[in-house]
Short mmCIF file of C-alpha atoms in Angstrom, two decimals:
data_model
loop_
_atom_site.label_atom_id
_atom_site.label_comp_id
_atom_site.label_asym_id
_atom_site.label_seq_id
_atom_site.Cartn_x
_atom_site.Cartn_y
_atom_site.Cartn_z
CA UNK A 27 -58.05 -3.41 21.98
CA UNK A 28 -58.77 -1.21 24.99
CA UNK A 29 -55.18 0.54 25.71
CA UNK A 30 -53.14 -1.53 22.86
CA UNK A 31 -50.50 0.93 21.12
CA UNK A 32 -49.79 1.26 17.64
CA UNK A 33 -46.43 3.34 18.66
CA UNK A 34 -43.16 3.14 19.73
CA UNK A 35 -43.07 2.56 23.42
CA UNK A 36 -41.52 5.84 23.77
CA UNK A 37 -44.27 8.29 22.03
CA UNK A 38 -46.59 9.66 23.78
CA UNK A 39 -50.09 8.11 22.85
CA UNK A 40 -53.43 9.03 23.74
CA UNK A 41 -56.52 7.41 24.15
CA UNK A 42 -59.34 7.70 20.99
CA UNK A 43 -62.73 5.88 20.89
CA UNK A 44 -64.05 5.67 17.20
CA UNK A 45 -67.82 5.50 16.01
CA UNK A 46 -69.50 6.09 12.91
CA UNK A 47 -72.80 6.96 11.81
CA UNK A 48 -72.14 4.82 8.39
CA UNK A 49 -74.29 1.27 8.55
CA UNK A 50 -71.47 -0.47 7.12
CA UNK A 51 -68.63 0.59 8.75
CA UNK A 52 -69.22 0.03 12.08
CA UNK A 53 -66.41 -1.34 13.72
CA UNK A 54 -67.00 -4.26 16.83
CA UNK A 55 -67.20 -2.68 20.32
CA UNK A 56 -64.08 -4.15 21.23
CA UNK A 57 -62.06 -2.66 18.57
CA UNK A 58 -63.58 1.30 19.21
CA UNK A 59 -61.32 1.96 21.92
CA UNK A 60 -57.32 2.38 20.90
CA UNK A 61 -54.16 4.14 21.85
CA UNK A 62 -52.65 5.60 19.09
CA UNK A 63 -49.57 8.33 18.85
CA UNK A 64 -49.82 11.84 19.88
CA UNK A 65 -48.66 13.13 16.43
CA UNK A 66 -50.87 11.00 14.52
CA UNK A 67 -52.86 12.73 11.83
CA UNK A 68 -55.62 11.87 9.84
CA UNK A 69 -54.18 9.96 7.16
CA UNK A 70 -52.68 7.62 9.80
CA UNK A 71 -56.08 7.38 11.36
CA UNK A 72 -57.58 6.19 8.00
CA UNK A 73 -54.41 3.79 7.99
CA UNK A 74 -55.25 2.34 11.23
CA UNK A 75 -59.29 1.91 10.48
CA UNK A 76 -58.46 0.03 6.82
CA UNK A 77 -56.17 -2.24 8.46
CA UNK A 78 -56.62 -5.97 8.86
CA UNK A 79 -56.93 -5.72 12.61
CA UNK A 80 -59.52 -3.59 12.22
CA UNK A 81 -62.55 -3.17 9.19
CA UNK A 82 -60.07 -5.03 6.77
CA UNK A 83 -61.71 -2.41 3.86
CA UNK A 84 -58.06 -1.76 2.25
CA UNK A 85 -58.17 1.75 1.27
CA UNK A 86 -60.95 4.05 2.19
CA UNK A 87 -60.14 7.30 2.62
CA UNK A 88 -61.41 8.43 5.85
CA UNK A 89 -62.35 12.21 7.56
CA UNK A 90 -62.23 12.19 11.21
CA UNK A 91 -64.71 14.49 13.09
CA UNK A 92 -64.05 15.97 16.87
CA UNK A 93 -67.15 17.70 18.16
CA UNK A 94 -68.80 18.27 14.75
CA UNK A 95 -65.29 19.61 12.94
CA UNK A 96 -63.03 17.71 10.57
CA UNK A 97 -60.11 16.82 12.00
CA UNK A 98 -56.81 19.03 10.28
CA UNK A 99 -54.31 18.62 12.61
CA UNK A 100 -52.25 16.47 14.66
CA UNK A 101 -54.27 15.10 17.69
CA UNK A 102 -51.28 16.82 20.01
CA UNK A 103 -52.19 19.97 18.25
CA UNK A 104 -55.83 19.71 18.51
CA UNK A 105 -55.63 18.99 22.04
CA UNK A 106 -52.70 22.18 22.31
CA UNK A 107 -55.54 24.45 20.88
CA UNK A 108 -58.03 23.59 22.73
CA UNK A 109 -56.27 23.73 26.24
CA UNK A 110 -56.85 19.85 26.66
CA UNK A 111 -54.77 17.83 28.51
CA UNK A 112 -53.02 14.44 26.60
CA UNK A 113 -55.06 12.37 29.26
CA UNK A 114 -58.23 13.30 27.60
CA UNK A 115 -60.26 10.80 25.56
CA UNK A 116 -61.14 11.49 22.23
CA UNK A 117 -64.67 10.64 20.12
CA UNK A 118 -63.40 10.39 16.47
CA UNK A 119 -66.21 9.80 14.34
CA UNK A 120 -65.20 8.55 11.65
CA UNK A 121 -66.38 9.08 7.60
CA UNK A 122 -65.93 8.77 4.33
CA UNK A 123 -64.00 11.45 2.65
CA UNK A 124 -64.90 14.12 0.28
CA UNK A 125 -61.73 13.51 -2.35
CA UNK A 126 -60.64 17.27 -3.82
CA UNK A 127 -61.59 17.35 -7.22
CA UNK A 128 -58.66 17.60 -9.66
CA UNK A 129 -59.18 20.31 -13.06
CA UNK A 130 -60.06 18.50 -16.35
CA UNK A 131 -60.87 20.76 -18.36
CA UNK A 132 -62.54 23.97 -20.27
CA UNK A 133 -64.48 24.28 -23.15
CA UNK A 134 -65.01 28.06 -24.74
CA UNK A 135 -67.83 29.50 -26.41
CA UNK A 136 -68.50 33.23 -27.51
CA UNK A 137 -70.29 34.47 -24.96
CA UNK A 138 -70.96 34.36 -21.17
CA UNK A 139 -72.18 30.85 -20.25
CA UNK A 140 -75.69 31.18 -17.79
CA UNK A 141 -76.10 27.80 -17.74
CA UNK A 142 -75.17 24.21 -18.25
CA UNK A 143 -76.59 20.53 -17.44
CA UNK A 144 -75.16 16.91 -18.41
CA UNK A 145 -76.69 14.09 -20.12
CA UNK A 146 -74.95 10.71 -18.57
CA UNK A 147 -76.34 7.59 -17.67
CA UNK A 148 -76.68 8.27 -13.93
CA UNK A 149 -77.90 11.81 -14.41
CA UNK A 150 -81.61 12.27 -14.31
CA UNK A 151 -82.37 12.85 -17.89
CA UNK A 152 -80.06 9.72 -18.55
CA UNK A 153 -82.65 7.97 -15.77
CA UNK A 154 -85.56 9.02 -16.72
CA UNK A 155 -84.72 8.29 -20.72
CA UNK A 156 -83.14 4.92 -19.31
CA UNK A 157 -80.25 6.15 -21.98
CA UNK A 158 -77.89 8.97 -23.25
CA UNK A 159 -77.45 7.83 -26.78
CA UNK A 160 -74.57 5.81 -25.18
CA UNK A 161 -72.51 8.90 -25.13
CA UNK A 162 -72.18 11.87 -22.52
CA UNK A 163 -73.37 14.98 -23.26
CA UNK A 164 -73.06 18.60 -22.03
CA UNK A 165 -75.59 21.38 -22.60
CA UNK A 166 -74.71 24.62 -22.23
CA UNK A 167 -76.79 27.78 -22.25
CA UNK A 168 -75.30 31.41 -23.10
CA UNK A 169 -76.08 35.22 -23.70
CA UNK A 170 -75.85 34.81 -27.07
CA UNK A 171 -79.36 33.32 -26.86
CA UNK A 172 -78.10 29.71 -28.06
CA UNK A 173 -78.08 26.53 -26.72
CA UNK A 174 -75.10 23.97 -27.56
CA UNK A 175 -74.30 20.55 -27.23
CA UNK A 176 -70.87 19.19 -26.37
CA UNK A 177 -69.15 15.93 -26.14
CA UNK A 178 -66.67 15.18 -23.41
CA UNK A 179 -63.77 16.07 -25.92
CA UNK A 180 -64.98 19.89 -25.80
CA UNK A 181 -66.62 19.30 -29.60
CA UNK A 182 -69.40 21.04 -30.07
CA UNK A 183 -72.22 18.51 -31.97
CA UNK A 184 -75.17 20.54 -31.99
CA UNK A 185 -76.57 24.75 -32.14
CA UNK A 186 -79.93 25.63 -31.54
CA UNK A 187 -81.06 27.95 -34.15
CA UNK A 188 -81.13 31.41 -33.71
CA UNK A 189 -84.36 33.53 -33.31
CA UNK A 190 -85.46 34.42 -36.84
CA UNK A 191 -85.03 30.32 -37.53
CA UNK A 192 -86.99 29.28 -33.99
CA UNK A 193 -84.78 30.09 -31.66
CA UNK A 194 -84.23 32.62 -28.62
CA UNK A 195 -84.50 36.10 -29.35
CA UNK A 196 -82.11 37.37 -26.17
CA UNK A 197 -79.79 35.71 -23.84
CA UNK A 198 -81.04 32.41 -22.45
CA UNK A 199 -80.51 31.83 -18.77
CA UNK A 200 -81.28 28.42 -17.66
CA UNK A 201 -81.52 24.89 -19.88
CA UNK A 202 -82.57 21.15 -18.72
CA UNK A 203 -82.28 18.52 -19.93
CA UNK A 204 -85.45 16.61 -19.94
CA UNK A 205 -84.57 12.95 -21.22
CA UNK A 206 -81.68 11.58 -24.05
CA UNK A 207 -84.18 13.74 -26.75
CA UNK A 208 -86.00 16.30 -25.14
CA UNK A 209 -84.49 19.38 -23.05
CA UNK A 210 -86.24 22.91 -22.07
CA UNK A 211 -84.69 25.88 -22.21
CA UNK A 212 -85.56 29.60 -21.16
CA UNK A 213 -84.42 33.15 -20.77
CA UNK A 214 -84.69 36.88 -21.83
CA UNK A 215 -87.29 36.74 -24.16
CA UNK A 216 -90.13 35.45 -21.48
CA UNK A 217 -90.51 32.29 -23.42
CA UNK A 218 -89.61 28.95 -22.60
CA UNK A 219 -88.86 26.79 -25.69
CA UNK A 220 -88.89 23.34 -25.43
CA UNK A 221 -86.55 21.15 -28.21
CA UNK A 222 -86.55 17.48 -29.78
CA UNK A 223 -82.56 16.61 -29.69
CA UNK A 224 -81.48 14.04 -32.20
CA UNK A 225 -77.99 12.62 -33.49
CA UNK A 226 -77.25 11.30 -36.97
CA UNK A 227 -74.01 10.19 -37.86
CA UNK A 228 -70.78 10.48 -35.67
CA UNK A 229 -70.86 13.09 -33.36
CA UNK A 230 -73.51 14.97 -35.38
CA UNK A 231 -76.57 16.38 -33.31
CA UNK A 232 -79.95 18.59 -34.40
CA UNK A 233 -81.88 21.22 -31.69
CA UNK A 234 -85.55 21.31 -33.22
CA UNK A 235 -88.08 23.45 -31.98
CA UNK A 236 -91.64 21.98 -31.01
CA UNK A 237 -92.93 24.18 -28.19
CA UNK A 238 -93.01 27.50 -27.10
CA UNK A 239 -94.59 28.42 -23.84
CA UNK A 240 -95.61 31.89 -22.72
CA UNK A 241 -97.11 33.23 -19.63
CA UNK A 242 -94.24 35.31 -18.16
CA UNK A 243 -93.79 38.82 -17.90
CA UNK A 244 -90.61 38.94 -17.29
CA UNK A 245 -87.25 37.54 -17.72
CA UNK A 246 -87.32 33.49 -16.88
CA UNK A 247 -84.27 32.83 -14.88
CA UNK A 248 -84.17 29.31 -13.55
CA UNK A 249 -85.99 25.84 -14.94
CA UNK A 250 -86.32 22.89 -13.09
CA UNK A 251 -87.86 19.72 -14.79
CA UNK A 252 -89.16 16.00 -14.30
CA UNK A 253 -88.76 13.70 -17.02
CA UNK A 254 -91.56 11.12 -15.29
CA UNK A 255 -94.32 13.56 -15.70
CA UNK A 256 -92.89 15.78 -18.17
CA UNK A 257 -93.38 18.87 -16.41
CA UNK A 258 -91.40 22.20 -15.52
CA UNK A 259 -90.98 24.57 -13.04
CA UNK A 260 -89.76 28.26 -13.71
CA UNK A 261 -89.37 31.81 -11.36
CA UNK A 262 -89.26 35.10 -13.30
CA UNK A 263 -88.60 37.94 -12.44
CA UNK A 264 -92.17 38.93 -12.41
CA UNK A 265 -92.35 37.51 -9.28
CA UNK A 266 -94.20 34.12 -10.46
CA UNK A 267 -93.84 30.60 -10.12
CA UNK A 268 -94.68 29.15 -13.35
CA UNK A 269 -95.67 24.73 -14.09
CA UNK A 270 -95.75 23.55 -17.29
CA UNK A 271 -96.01 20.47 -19.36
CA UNK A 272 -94.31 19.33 -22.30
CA UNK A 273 -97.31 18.13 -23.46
CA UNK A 274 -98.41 19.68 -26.54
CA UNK A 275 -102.06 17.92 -26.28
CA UNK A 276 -102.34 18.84 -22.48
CA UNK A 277 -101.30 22.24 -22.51
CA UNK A 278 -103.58 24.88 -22.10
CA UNK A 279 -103.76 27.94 -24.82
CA UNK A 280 -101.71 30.59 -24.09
CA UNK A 281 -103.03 34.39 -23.06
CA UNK A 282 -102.84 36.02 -26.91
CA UNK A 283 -101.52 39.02 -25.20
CA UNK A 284 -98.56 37.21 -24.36
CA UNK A 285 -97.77 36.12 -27.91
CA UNK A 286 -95.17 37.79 -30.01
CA UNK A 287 -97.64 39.14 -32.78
CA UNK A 288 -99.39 41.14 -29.86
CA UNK A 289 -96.11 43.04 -29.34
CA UNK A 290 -96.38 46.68 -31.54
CA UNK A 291 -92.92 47.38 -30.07
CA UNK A 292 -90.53 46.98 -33.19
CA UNK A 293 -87.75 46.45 -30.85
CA UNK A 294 -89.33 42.73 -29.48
CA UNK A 295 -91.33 42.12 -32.82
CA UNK A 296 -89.29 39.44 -34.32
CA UNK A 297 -90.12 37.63 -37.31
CA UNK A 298 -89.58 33.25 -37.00
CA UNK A 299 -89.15 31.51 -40.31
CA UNK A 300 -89.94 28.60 -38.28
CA UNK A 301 -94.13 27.51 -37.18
CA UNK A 302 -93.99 26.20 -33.33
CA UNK A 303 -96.84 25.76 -31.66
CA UNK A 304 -97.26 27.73 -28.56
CA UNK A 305 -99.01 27.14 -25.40
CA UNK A 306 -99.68 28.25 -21.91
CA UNK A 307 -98.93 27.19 -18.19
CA UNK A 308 -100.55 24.89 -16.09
CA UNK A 309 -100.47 27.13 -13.39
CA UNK A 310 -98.73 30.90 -13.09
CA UNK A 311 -98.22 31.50 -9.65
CA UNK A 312 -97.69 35.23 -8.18
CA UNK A 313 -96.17 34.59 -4.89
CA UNK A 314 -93.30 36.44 -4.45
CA UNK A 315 -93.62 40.27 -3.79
CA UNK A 316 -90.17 40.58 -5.52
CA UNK A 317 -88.30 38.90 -8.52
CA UNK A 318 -88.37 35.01 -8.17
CA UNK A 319 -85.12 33.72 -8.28
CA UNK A 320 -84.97 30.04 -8.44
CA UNK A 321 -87.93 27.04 -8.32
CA UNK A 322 -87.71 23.19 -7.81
CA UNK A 323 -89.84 20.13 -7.29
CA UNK A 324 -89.20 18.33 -3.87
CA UNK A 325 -87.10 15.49 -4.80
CA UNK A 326 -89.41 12.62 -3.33
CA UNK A 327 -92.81 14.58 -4.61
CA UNK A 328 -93.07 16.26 -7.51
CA UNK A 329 -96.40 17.57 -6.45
CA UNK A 330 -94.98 19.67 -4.47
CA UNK A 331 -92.19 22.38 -5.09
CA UNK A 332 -90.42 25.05 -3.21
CA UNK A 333 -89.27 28.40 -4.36
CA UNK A 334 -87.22 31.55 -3.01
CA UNK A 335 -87.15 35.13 -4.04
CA UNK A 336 -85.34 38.60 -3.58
CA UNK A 337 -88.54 38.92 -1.35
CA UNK A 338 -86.45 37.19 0.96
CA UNK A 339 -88.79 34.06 1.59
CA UNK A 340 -89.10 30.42 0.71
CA UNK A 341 -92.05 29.10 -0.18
CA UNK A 342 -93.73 25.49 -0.12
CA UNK A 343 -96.17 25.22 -3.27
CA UNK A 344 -98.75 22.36 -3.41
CA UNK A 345 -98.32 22.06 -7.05
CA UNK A 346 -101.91 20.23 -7.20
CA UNK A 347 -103.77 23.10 -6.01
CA UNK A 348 -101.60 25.58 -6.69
CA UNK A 349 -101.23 27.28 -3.44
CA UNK A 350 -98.54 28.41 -1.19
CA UNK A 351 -98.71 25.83 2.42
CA UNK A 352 -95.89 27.53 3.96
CA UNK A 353 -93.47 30.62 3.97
CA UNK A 354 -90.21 31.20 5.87
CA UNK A 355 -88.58 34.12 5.78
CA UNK A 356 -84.73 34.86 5.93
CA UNK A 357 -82.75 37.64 6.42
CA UNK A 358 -81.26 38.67 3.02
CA UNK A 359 -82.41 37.96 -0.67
CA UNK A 360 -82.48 34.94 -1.73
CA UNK A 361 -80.54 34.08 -5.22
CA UNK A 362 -80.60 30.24 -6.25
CA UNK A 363 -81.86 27.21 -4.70
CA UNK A 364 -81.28 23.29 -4.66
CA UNK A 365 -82.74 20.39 -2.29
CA UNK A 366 -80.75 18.04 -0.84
CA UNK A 367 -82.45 14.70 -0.77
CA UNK A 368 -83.46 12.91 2.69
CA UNK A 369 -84.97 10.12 4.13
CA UNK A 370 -87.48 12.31 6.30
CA UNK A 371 -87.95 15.56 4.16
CA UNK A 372 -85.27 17.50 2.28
CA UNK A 373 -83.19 20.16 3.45
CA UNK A 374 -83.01 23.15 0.81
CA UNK A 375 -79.95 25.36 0.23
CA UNK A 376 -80.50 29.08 -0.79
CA UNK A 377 -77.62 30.96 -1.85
CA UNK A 378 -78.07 34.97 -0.66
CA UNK A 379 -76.92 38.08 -2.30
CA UNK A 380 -75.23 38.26 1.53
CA UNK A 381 -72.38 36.03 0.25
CA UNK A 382 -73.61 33.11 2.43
CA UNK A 383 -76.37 29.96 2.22
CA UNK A 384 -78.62 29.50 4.17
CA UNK A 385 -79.41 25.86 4.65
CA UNK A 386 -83.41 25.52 5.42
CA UNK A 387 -85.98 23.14 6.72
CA UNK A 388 -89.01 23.45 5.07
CA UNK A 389 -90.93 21.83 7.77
CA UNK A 390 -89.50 24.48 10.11
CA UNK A 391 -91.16 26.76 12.20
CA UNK A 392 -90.36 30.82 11.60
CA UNK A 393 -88.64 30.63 13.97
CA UNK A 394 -85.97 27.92 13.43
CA UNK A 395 -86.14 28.96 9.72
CA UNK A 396 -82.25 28.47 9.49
CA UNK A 397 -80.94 24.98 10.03
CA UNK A 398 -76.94 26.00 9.52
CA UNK A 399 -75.15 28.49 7.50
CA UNK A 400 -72.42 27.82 4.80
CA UNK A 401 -69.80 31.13 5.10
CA UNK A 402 -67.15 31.36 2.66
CA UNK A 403 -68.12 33.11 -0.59
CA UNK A 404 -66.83 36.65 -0.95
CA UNK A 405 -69.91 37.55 -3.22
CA UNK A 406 -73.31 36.59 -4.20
CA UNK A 407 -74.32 32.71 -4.13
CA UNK A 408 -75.92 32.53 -7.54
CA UNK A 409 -76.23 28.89 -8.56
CA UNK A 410 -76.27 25.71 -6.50
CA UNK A 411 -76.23 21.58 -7.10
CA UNK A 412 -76.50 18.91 -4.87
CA UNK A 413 -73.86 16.01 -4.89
CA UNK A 414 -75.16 13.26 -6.94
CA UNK A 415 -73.65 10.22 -4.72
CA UNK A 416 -74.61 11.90 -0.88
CA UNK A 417 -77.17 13.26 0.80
CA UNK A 418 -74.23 15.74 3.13
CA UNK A 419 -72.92 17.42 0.12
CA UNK A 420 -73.44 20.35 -2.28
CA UNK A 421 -71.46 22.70 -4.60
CA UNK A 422 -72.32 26.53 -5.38
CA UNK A 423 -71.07 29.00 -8.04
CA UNK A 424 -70.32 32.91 -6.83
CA UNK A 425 -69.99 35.88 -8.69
CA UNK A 426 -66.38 35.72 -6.35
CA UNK A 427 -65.48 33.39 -8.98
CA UNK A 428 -65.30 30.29 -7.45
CA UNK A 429 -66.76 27.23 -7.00
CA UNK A 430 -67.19 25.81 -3.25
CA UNK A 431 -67.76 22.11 -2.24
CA UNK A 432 -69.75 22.23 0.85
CA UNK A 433 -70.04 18.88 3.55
CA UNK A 434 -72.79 19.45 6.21
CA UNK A 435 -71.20 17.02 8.17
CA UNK A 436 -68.75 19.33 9.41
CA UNK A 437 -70.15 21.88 11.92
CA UNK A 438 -68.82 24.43 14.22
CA UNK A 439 -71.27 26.91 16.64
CA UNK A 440 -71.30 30.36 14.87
CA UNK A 441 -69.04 33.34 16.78
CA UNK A 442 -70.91 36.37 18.30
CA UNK A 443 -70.35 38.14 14.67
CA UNK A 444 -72.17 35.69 12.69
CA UNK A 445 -75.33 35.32 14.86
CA UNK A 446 -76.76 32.41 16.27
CA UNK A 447 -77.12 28.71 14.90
CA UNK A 448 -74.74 26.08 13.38
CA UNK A 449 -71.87 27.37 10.98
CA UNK A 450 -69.96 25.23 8.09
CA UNK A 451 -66.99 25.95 5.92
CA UNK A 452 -66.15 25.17 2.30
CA UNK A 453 -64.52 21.52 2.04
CA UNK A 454 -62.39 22.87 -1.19
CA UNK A 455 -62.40 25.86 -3.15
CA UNK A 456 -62.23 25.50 -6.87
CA UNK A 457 -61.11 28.35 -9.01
CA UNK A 458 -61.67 29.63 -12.48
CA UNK A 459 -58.25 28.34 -14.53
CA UNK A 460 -58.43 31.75 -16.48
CA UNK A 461 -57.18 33.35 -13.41
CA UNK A 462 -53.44 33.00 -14.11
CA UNK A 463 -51.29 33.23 -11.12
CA UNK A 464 -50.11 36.91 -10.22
CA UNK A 465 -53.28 38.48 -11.98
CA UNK A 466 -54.27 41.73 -11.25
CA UNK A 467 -57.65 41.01 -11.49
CA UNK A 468 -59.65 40.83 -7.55
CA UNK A 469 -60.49 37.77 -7.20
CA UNK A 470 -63.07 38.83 -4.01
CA UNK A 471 -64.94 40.91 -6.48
CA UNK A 472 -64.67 38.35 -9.33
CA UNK A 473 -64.90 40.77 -12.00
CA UNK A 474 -64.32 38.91 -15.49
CA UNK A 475 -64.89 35.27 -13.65
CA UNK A 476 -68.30 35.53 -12.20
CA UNK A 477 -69.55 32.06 -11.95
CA UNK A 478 -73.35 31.92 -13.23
CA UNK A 479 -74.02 27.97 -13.27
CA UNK A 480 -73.09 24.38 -11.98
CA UNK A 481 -74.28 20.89 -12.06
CA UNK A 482 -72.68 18.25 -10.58
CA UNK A 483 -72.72 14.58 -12.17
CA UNK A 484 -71.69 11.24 -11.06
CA UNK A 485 -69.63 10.72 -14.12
CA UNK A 486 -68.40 13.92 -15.42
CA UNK A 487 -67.86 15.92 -11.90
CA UNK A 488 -68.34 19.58 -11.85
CA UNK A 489 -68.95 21.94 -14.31
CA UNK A 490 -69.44 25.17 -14.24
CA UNK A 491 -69.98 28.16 -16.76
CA UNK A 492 -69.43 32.21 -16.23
CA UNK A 493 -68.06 35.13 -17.04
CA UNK A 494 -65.17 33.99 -18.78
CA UNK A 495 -67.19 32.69 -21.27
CA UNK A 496 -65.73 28.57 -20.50
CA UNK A 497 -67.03 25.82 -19.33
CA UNK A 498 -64.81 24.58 -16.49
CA UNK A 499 -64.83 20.77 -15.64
CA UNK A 500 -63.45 19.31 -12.18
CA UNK A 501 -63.45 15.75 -11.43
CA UNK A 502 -65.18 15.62 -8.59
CA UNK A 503 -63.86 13.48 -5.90
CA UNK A 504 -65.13 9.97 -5.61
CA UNK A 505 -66.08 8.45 -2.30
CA UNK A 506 -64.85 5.63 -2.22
#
């Protein structure tokens, strides 16, 4: 198809040759090359590629890339800004698209919201339970020190009891879901509690205490679990790493100094109503010089797990022996963490107190600790989620007040100010819907709107909980 136009004989056209790094879309040589119109844009690009002339696929939205950057212009334009001549040939590399996500919904509760997690049939807990009851469900976590679940309608079904009946006894800061009837929660109290979830009845649900686990000196501020083997990862920050199991029979005693009846202090001395047994950690692992912020298993091997800290460093942890195997250190303080799955080894995003992420590979060297850098945020990168259907995608919640939608396929070389190595920008921005148009609130600072967590599911899209005391929900963009 080698200088065939798609144009009126008049416009000027220019020559493009298209390639993809997607298995299934690869187009025949002899259809790559094509003259198309100056003034073309990318949704006439993704016109031309579904057409029957060329991969017949109907209606696949399609991003076009031009030396590593997304294609948001005309080509004339492009080739205007960059000083090109129209004579040039263009490499289009053609991809799927990340479609915005559109608002759903928000669901309030009384307090700020630290955390939430989904229950759906492609989200792990739905995996590893091979269920979820049949229904969807949405866990939230909040500083009120209780745990709720939600249906899709924005109903809440179940409370976990408060701390005289079981409960929490301060604000809770991360929750997991751990299959259709189990989930782990933990927070301000240095415990982490783990519940039996059941449902009786329409739309009725109970939160039952059966463990508590202590070993913790500090406040607990991020859980990761795995369903499989039933064990949990948290950071503190006391500056450990702690693994658990779920296990009541397998879990070791816990330290009696740890226990509540140890306390004198009549200010943490707080009476339960309710008998749970309690336990100890696997493992508690002081690694980090500084409070832990965020631990998870590698997402291939969950004997091993990686961690970052305000200490500014990301560890490796061979969860069998317990033992660090590698540290990289960064440049800031590291705030929230999240691995991106791949077929080699997975990359890991850490969102900084520097306003930026810093996307790493663990198999790095110290000195090529940074693989790219994510700039957008106009405040602290607190919480992060990998896309559920790519391996090139990723969401993260500021204390800006916004959510960003990241795709590391897009990639531009970073500008004298912002150092050396690979630079990507948000794909879309999503906003908190309580800040109304003309507020006088600054939205930079985020002050009322702080975003504290996000998960991103298949099924539901985005959610994410703050400040504002809501639960936001965005339908994430499918790809088609």
């Amino acid at each position: 198809m080698d200088g065939h136009s798609t144009s009126e004989p008049s416009a000027q056209q220019i020559k493009v040759i298209f390639d993809t790094p997607e298995a299934d879309l690869q187009l025949p040589e002899s259809k790559r090359s094509l003259l198309v119109p100056s003034d073309i844009r990318r949704y006439g690009l993704s016109r031309i590629l579904n057409s029957e002339s060329m991969l017949e696929t109907g209606a696949i939205p399609f991003d076009f890339l031009i030396d590593g950057s997304f294609l948001r212009t005309s080509l004339d334009d492009y080739l205007q800004a960059n000083g090109l001549p129209h004579e040039t040939t263009l490499y289009l590399q053609y991809v799927r698209s990340l479609i915005p996500p559109t608002y759903e919904a928000s669901f309030e509760i009384d307090d700020w919201v630290s955390s939430v997690d989904v229950l759906t049939k492609s989200s792990p807990a739905g995996r590893w339970s091979g269920d979820s009851h049949g229904q969807d469900r949405i866990l939230s976590a909040s500083y009120d020190g209780l745990l709720r679940i939600w249906n899709t309608s924005g109903q809440v079904i179940a409370t976990s009891p408060s701390g005289s009946h079981g409960g929490h006894n301060a604000s809770i800061k991360a929750a997991r879901f751990m299959s259709s009837t189990q989930l782990v929660s933990a927070g301000m109290d240095r415990t982490v509690r783990v519940w039996k979830y059941s449902e009786s009845g329409h739309e009725t649900g109970e939160l039952k205490p059966t463990l508590e686990l202590y070993g913790h000196t500090g406040s607990i501020d991020s859980i990761d679990v795995d369903g499989q083997t039933k064990r949990v990862l948290t950071a503190s920050a006391d500056g450990s790493i702690g693994f658990w199991t779920t296990a009541k029979a397998s879990a070791p005693e816990a330290d009696a100094t740890l226990l509540p009846g140890a306390h004198t202090s009549k200010r943490r001395k707080i009476s339960s109503s309710v008998t749970t047994a309690q336990r100890g950690p696997l493992a508690m692992m002081p690694i980090h010089s500084a409070p832990a912020s965020a631990a998870v298993f590698d997402p291939k091997d969950h004997t091993v797990a990686y961690s970052v800290s305000q200490d500014h460093s990301v560890r490796t942890i061979d969860l069998t022996t317990s033992r660090v195997v590698s540290t990289l250190t960064t440049s800031h303080p590291l705030l929230s963490l999240c691995a991106i799955s791949r077929a080699s080894a997975p990359l890991l995003a850490a969102g900084t107190s520097a306003r930026h992420i810093t996307i790493v590979d663990p198999r790095a060297s110290a000195t090529t600790t940074s693989v790219m850098t994510l700039r957008g945020h106009a405040n602290k990168v607190v919480t992060l989620a990998p896309s559920p259907e790519n391996d090139y995608s990723l969401v993260s919640g500021s204390h800006d007040g916004t959510c960003m939608i990241w795709d590391l396929r897009s990639v531009r070389p970073a500008t004298k100010d912002e150092g050396l190595g690979s630079v990507s920008e948000p794909a879309y921005v999503i906003e908190r819907e309580t800040v109304k148009p003309g507020s006088k609130k600054k939205a930079s600072h985020g002050d009322g709107y702080k975003v504290f967590g996000v998960v991103w599911d298949k099924e539901l899209g985005i959610l994410a909980g703050g400040e504002d005391k809501k639960i936001q929900v965005n339908k994430a963009g499918k790809i088609a």
